[in-house]
CSV table of C-alpha atoms and ligand atoms in Angstrom, one decimal:
chain,number,residue,atom,x,y,z
A,1,MET,CA,0.0,0.0,0.0
A,2,ARG,CA,1.4,3.4,-1.0
A,3,LYS,CA,0.4,6.8,0.2
A,4,ILE,CA,-0.3,9.1,-2.7
A,5,SER,CA,-1.8,12.1,-1.0
A,6,GLU,CA,-2.1,13.7,2.3
A,7,GLY,CA,-4.8,16.4,2.7
A,8,ALA,CA,-6.1,18.4,5.6
A,9,GLU,CA,-8.6,15.8,6.5
A,10,ALA,CA,-7.6,12.6,4.7
A,11,CYS,CA,-4.8,10.4,3.6
A,12,ILE,CA,-5.1,8.6,0.3
A,13,TYR,CA,-3.5,5.2,-0.4
A,14,LYS,CA,-3.2,3.2,-3.5
A,15,THR,CA,-3.9,-0.6,-3.2
A,16,MET,CA,-5.5,-3.6,-4.9
A,17,MET,CA,-8.9,-5.0,-4.1
A,18,LEU,CA,-10.7,-7.8,-5.8
A,19,GLY,CA,-8.1,-7.7,-8.5
A,20,ARG,CA,-8.8,-4.0,-9.2
A,21,ASN,CA,-6.7,-0.9,-8.6
A,22,ALA,CA,-8.3,0.8,-5.6
A,23,ILE,CA,-7.9,3.9,-3.5
A,24,ILE,CA,-8.3,4.1,0.2
A,25,LYS,CA,-9.4,7.4,1.6
A,26,TYR,CA,-8.7,7.4,5.3
A,27,ARG,CA,-9.9,10.3,7.5
A,28,VAL,CA,-7.1,11.0,10.0
A,29,GLU,CA,-7.3,11.8,13.7
A,30,LYS,CA,-7.2,15.4,14.7
A,31,SER,CA,-5.3,15.6,18.0
A,32,TYR,CA,-6.7,19.1,18.8
A,33,ARG,CA,-10.2,17.6,19.0
A,34,VAL,CA,-11.5,15.6,22.0
A,35,MET,CA,-10.9,12.0,21.0
A,36,GLU,CA,-14.5,10.7,21.2
A,37,LEU,CA,-15.9,13.7,19.4
A,38,ASP,CA,-13.2,13.5,16.8
A,39,SER,CA,-14.0,9.9,16.1
A,40,ASP,CA,-17.8,10.6,15.8
A,41,LEU,CA,-17.2,13.5,13.5
A,42,ARG,CA,-14.9,11.5,11.2
A,43,GLU,CA,-17.4,8.7,11.1
A,44,ARG,CA,-20.3,11.1,10.2
A,45,ARG,CA,-18.3,12.7,7.4
A,46,THR,CA,-17.1,9.4,6.1
A,47,ARG,CA,-20.6,8.0,6.0
A,48,ASN,CA,-22.0,11.1,4.4
A,49,GLU,CA,-19.2,11.0,1.7
A,50,ALA,CA,-19.7,7.3,1.0
A,51,ARG,CA,-23.5,7.7,0.8
A,52,ILE,CA,-23.5,10.6,-1.6
A,53,GLN,CA,-20.8,9.1,-3.8
A,54,ALA,CA,-22.6,5.7,-3.9
A,55,GLU,CA,-25.9,7.4,-4.7
A,56,LEU,CA,-24.4,9.4,-7.6
A,57,TYR,CA,-22.8,6.3,-8.9
A,58,GLU,CA,-26.2,4.6,-8.9
A,59,ILE,CA,-27.8,7.4,-11.1
A,60,GLY,CA,-24.9,7.2,-13.5
A,61,VAL,CA,-22.8,10.2,-12.6
A,62,ARG,CA,-19.2,9.4,-13.3
A,63,VAL,CA,-17.8,9.0,-9.8
A,64,PRO,CA,-15.5,6.2,-8.5
A,65,SER,CA,-17.6,3.3,-7.3
A,66,VAL,CA,-17.5,2.8,-3.5
A,67,MET,CA,-16.3,-0.8,-2.9
A,68,LEU,CA,-16.3,-0.7,0.9
A,69,ALA,CA,-16.8,1.8,3.6
A,70,GLY,CA,-15.7,1.6,7.3
A,71,ARG,CA,-16.0,4.0,10.1
A,72,HIS,CA,-13.2,6.2,9.0
A,73,PHE,CA,-12.3,5.0,5.5
A,74,ILE,CA,-13.7,4.5,2.1
A,75,VAL,CA,-12.3,2.1,-0.5
A,76,MET,CA,-13.1,3.1,-4.1
A,77,ASN,CA,-12.1,2.4,-7.7
A,78,GLU,CA,-9.0,4.2,-8.8
A,79,VAL,CA,-9.3,6.6,-11.6
A,80,ALA,CA,-6.3,6.1,-13.8
A,81,GLY,CA,-5.6,9.7,-14.7
A,82,GLU,CA,-4.9,13.1,-13.2
A,83,THR,CA,-6.7,16.0,-11.6
A,84,LEU,CA,-7.5,18.9,-13.9
A,85,ASN,CA,-5.4,21.3,-12.0
A,86,LYS,CA,-2.3,19.2,-12.9
A,87,ILE,CA,-3.1,19.3,-16.6
A,88,LYS,CA,-1.3,22.1,-18.5
A,89,MET,CA,-3.8,22.3,-21.3
A,90,ILE,CA,-6.5,23.1,-18.7
A,91,GLU,CA,-4.4,25.6,-16.8
A,92,SER,CA,-3.6,27.5,-20.0
A,93,GLY,CA,-7.2,27.3,-21.1
A,94,ARG,CA,-6.4,26.5,-24.7
A,95,GLY,CA,-7.6,23.9,-27.1
A,96,SER,CA,-10.8,22.2,-27.9
A,97,THR,CA,-10.3,19.5,-25.4
A,98,ALA,CA,-10.1,22.0,-22.6
A,99,ILE,CA,-13.4,23.5,-23.8
A,100,ARG,CA,-15.1,20.1,-24.1
A,101,ILE,CA,-14.0,19.1,-20.6
A,102,MET,CA,-15.2,22.3,-19.0
A,103,SER,CA,-18.5,22.1,-20.7
A,104,GLU,CA,-18.8,18.5,-19.6
A,105,ALA,CA,-17.9,19.6,-16.0
A,106,GLY,CA,-20.8,22.0,-16.2
A,107,SER,CA,-23.3,19.4,-17.2
A,108,LEU,CA,-22.0,17.0,-14.6
A,109,LEU,CA,-22.5,19.6,-11.9
A,110,ALA,CA,-26.0,20.2,-13.2
A,111,ARG,CA,-26.9,16.5,-12.9
A,112,ILE,CA,-25.5,16.4,-9.3
A,113,HIS,CA,-27.5,19.5,-8.4
A,114,ASP,CA,-30.7,18.2,-10.0
A,115,HIS,CA,-30.3,15.2,-7.7
A,116,GLY,CA,-30.5,17.4,-4.7
A,117,ILE,CA,-26.8,17.3,-3.9
A,118,SER,CA,-24.1,20.1,-3.6
A,119,HIS,CA,-20.5,19.1,-4.0
A,120,GLY,CA,-19.0,21.6,-1.6
A,121,ASP,CA,-15.5,21.8,-3.2
A,122,PHE,CA,-16.1,21.8,-6.9
A,123,THR,CA,-12.7,22.9,-8.2
A,124,THR,CA,-10.3,21.6,-10.9
A,125,ALA,CA,-8.5,19.7,-8.0
A,126,ASN,CA,-11.5,17.5,-7.6
A,127,LEU,CA,-12.1,16.6,-11.2
A,128,MET,CA,-10.1,13.9,-12.9
A,129,LEU,CA,-9.4,13.2,-16.5
A,130,ASP,CA,-8.7,9.5,-17.2
A,131,ARG,CA,-6.6,8.0,-20.0
A,132,ASN,CA,-9.6,7.6,-22.2
A,133,GLY,CA,-10.5,11.3,-22.0
A,134,ARG,CA,-13.4,10.8,-19.6
A,135,LEU,CA,-14.1,13.2,-16.8
A,136,TRP,CA,-14.7,12.0,-13.2
A,137,VAL,CA,-15.8,13.9,-10.1
A,138,ILE,CA,-14.1,13.0,-6.8
A,139,ASP,CA,-13.9,14.2,-3.2
A,140,PHE,CA,-17.4,14.3,-1.7
A,141,GLY,CA,-16.0,15.2,1.7
A,142,LEU,CA,-17.9,18.5,1.9
A,143,SER,CA,-21.0,17.4,0.0
A,144,ALA,CA,-24.5,17.7,1.3
A,145,PHE,CA,-28.1,16.8,0.4
A,146,THR,CA,-29.6,20.2,-0.3
A,147,ASN,CA,-31.9,22.0,-2.7
A,148,SER,CA,-30.8,25.4,-1.6
A,149,ALA,CA,-29.9,27.7,-4.6
A,150,GLU,CA,-27.2,29.3,-2.4
A,151,ASP,CA,-25.4,26.0,-1.8
A,152,LYS,CA,-25.5,25.3,-5.6
A,153,ALA,CA,-24.4,28.8,-6.5
A,154,LEU,CA,-21.3,28.3,-4.2
A,155,ASP,CA,-20.3,25.3,-6.2
A,156,ILE,CA,-20.3,27.4,-9.3
A,157,ILE,CA,-18.4,30.3,-7.7
A,158,LEU,CA,-15.6,27.9,-6.6
A,159,MET,CA,-15.2,26.7,-10.2
A,160,LYS,CA,-15.3,30.3,-11.4
A,161,ARG,CA,-12.4,31.1,-9.1
A,162,SER,CA,-10.4,28.1,-10.2
A,163,VAL,CA,-10.4,28.6,-14.0
A,164,GLY,CA,-10.0,31.5,-16.4
A,165,GLU,CA,-12.8,33.5,-17.9
A,166,LYS,CA,-12.9,31.6,-21.2
A,167,LEU,CA,-13.1,28.2,-19.7
A,168,TYR,CA,-15.7,29.4,-17.1
A,169,SER,CA,-17.9,30.5,-20.0
A,170,HIS,CA,-17.9,27.0,-21.4
A,171,PHE,CA,-18.5,25.5,-18.0
A,172,ILE,CA,-21.5,27.7,-17.4
A,173,LYS,CA,-22.9,26.9,-20.9
A,174,GLY,CA,-22.7,23.2,-19.9
A,175,TYR,CA,-24.4,23.9,-16.6
A,176,VAL,CA,-27.2,25.9,-18.1
A,177,GLY,CA,-27.8,23.2,-20.8
A,178,GLY,CA,-27.9,20.5,-18.1
A,179,THR,CA,-30.6,21.7,-15.8
A,180,ALA,CA,-33.9,23.5,-15.9
A,181,GLU,CA,-33.1,25.1,-12.5
A,182,ALA,CA,-30.1,27.1,-13.7
A,183,GLY,CA,-32.0,30.4,-13.7
A,184,SER,CA,-32.6,30.5,-9.9
A,185,VAL,CA,-29.1,29.3,-9.2
A,186,LEU,CA,-27.4,31.9,-11.4
A,187,LYS,CA,-29.6,34.6,-9.9
A,188,LYS,CA,-28.4,33.6,-6.5
A,189,LEU,CA,-24.8,33.6,-7.7
A,190,GLU,CA,-25.2,37.2,-8.9
A,191,GLU,CA,-26.7,38.1,-5.5
A,192,ILE,CA,-23.7,36.5,-3.6
A,193,GLU,CA,-21.2,38.3,-5.8
A,194,ARG,CA,-23.0,41.7,-5.3
A,195,ARG,CA,-23.0,41.1,-1.6
A,196,GLY,CA,-19.2,40.2,-1.8
A,197,ARG,CA,-18.4,43.5,-3.6
A,198,TYR,CA,-20.5,45.4,-1.1
A,199,GLN,CA,-18.7,43.8,1.8
A,200,THR,CA,-15.2,44.5,0.4
A,201,ARG,CA,-16.2,48.1,-0.3
A,202,THR,CA,-17.5,48.7,3.2
A,203,LEU,CA,-14.6,46.9,4.7
A,204,SER,CA,-12.0,49.0,2.8
A,205,VAL,CA,-13.8,52.2,3.7
A,206,GLY,CA,-13.9,51.2,7.4
B,1,ATP,N1,-10.6,7.5,-6.9
B,1,ATP,C1,-9.5,8.1,-7.1
B,1,ATP,N2,-8.6,7.7,-8.1
B,1,ATP,C2,-7.4,8.2,-8.3
B,1,ATP,N3,-6.9,9.2,-7.5
B,1,ATP,C3,-7.7,9.6,-6.5
B,1,ATP,C4,-9.0,9.1,-6.2
B,1,ATP,N4,-9.5,9.7,-5.1
B,1,ATP,C5,-8.5,10.6,-4.7
B,1,ATP,N5,-7.5,10.6,-5.5
B,1,ATP,C6,-6.2,11.4,-5.5
B,1,ATP,O1,-6.0,11.8,-4.1
B,1,ATP,C7,-6.1,13.3,-4.0
B,1,ATP,C8,-6.9,13.7,-2.8
B,1,ATP,O2,-8.2,13.1,-2.7
B,1,ATP,P1,-9.5,13.9,-2.3
B,1,ATP,O3,-9.6,15.1,-3.1
B,1,ATP,O4,-10.6,12.9,-2.2
B,1,ATP,O5,-9.1,14.2,-0.8
B,1,ATP,P2,-8.7,15.6,0.0
B,1,ATP,O6,-8.9,16.7,-0.9
B,1,ATP,O7,-7.4,15.4,0.7
B,1,ATP,O8,-9.8,15.4,1.0
B,1,ATP,P3,-10.8,16.4,1.7
B,1,ATP,O9,-11.0,17.5,0.8
B,1,ATP,O10,-12.0,15.5,1.9
B,1,ATP,O11,-10.1,16.8,2.9
B,1,ATP,C9,-6.8,13.7,-5.3
B,1,ATP,O12,-6.5,15.0,-5.7
B,1,ATP,C10,-6.4,12.7,-6.3
B,1,ATP,O13,-5.1,13.0,-6.8
B,2,MG,MG1,-9.7,17.1,-2.9
């Protein structure tokens, strides 16, 4: 078993399970939390993540399939590829592949939202491109069952901040084409951005 990533909340290991390449996502202890509370919190987050990921898999959204889940870990299929933030072509925002991928990311998010789920961390670091050019969504650690337009708008804002303007425009086209609810979410997005501008203005005056 080889550790391939160490994030704020979880360690990722590469392994084999049932003859398939698999990933173990283990939620690590946080020594600054009281031990019992920490364990409960990690368990709740792990269960939430596994449940949402499994549900999206069921409805055919391209997410790694959950093979096994324990109190503090999830074993899932490995995606043989890279996260979008590591791919030059996406970073530079050039080329028809980058455009296709961003528009696909938009329609993927639309499907997730239509199922009453927000991702919570929808950035290029949590989208993966596999060797066959297929796009996958990973990391449901901050996801929630919700139908709030605000939660959904926040997913879009995160992506907006993680790519350039041109790619964002293709992303949003994919999103709008993928859901009938786009209108209310985009309205909320504008409202949040207006609020943000207002806050920075008042803060800088004060
Ligand atoms: N199913 C998978 N297949 C291949 N690589 C994966 C898979 N899941 C995670 N990874 C790799 O591990 C990295 C971290 O995983 P992930 O984004 O789920 O955790 P994290 O960001 O550390 O966690 P969290 O945001 O929940 O604290 C990813 O960026 C990716 O490189
Ligand atoms: Mg992540």
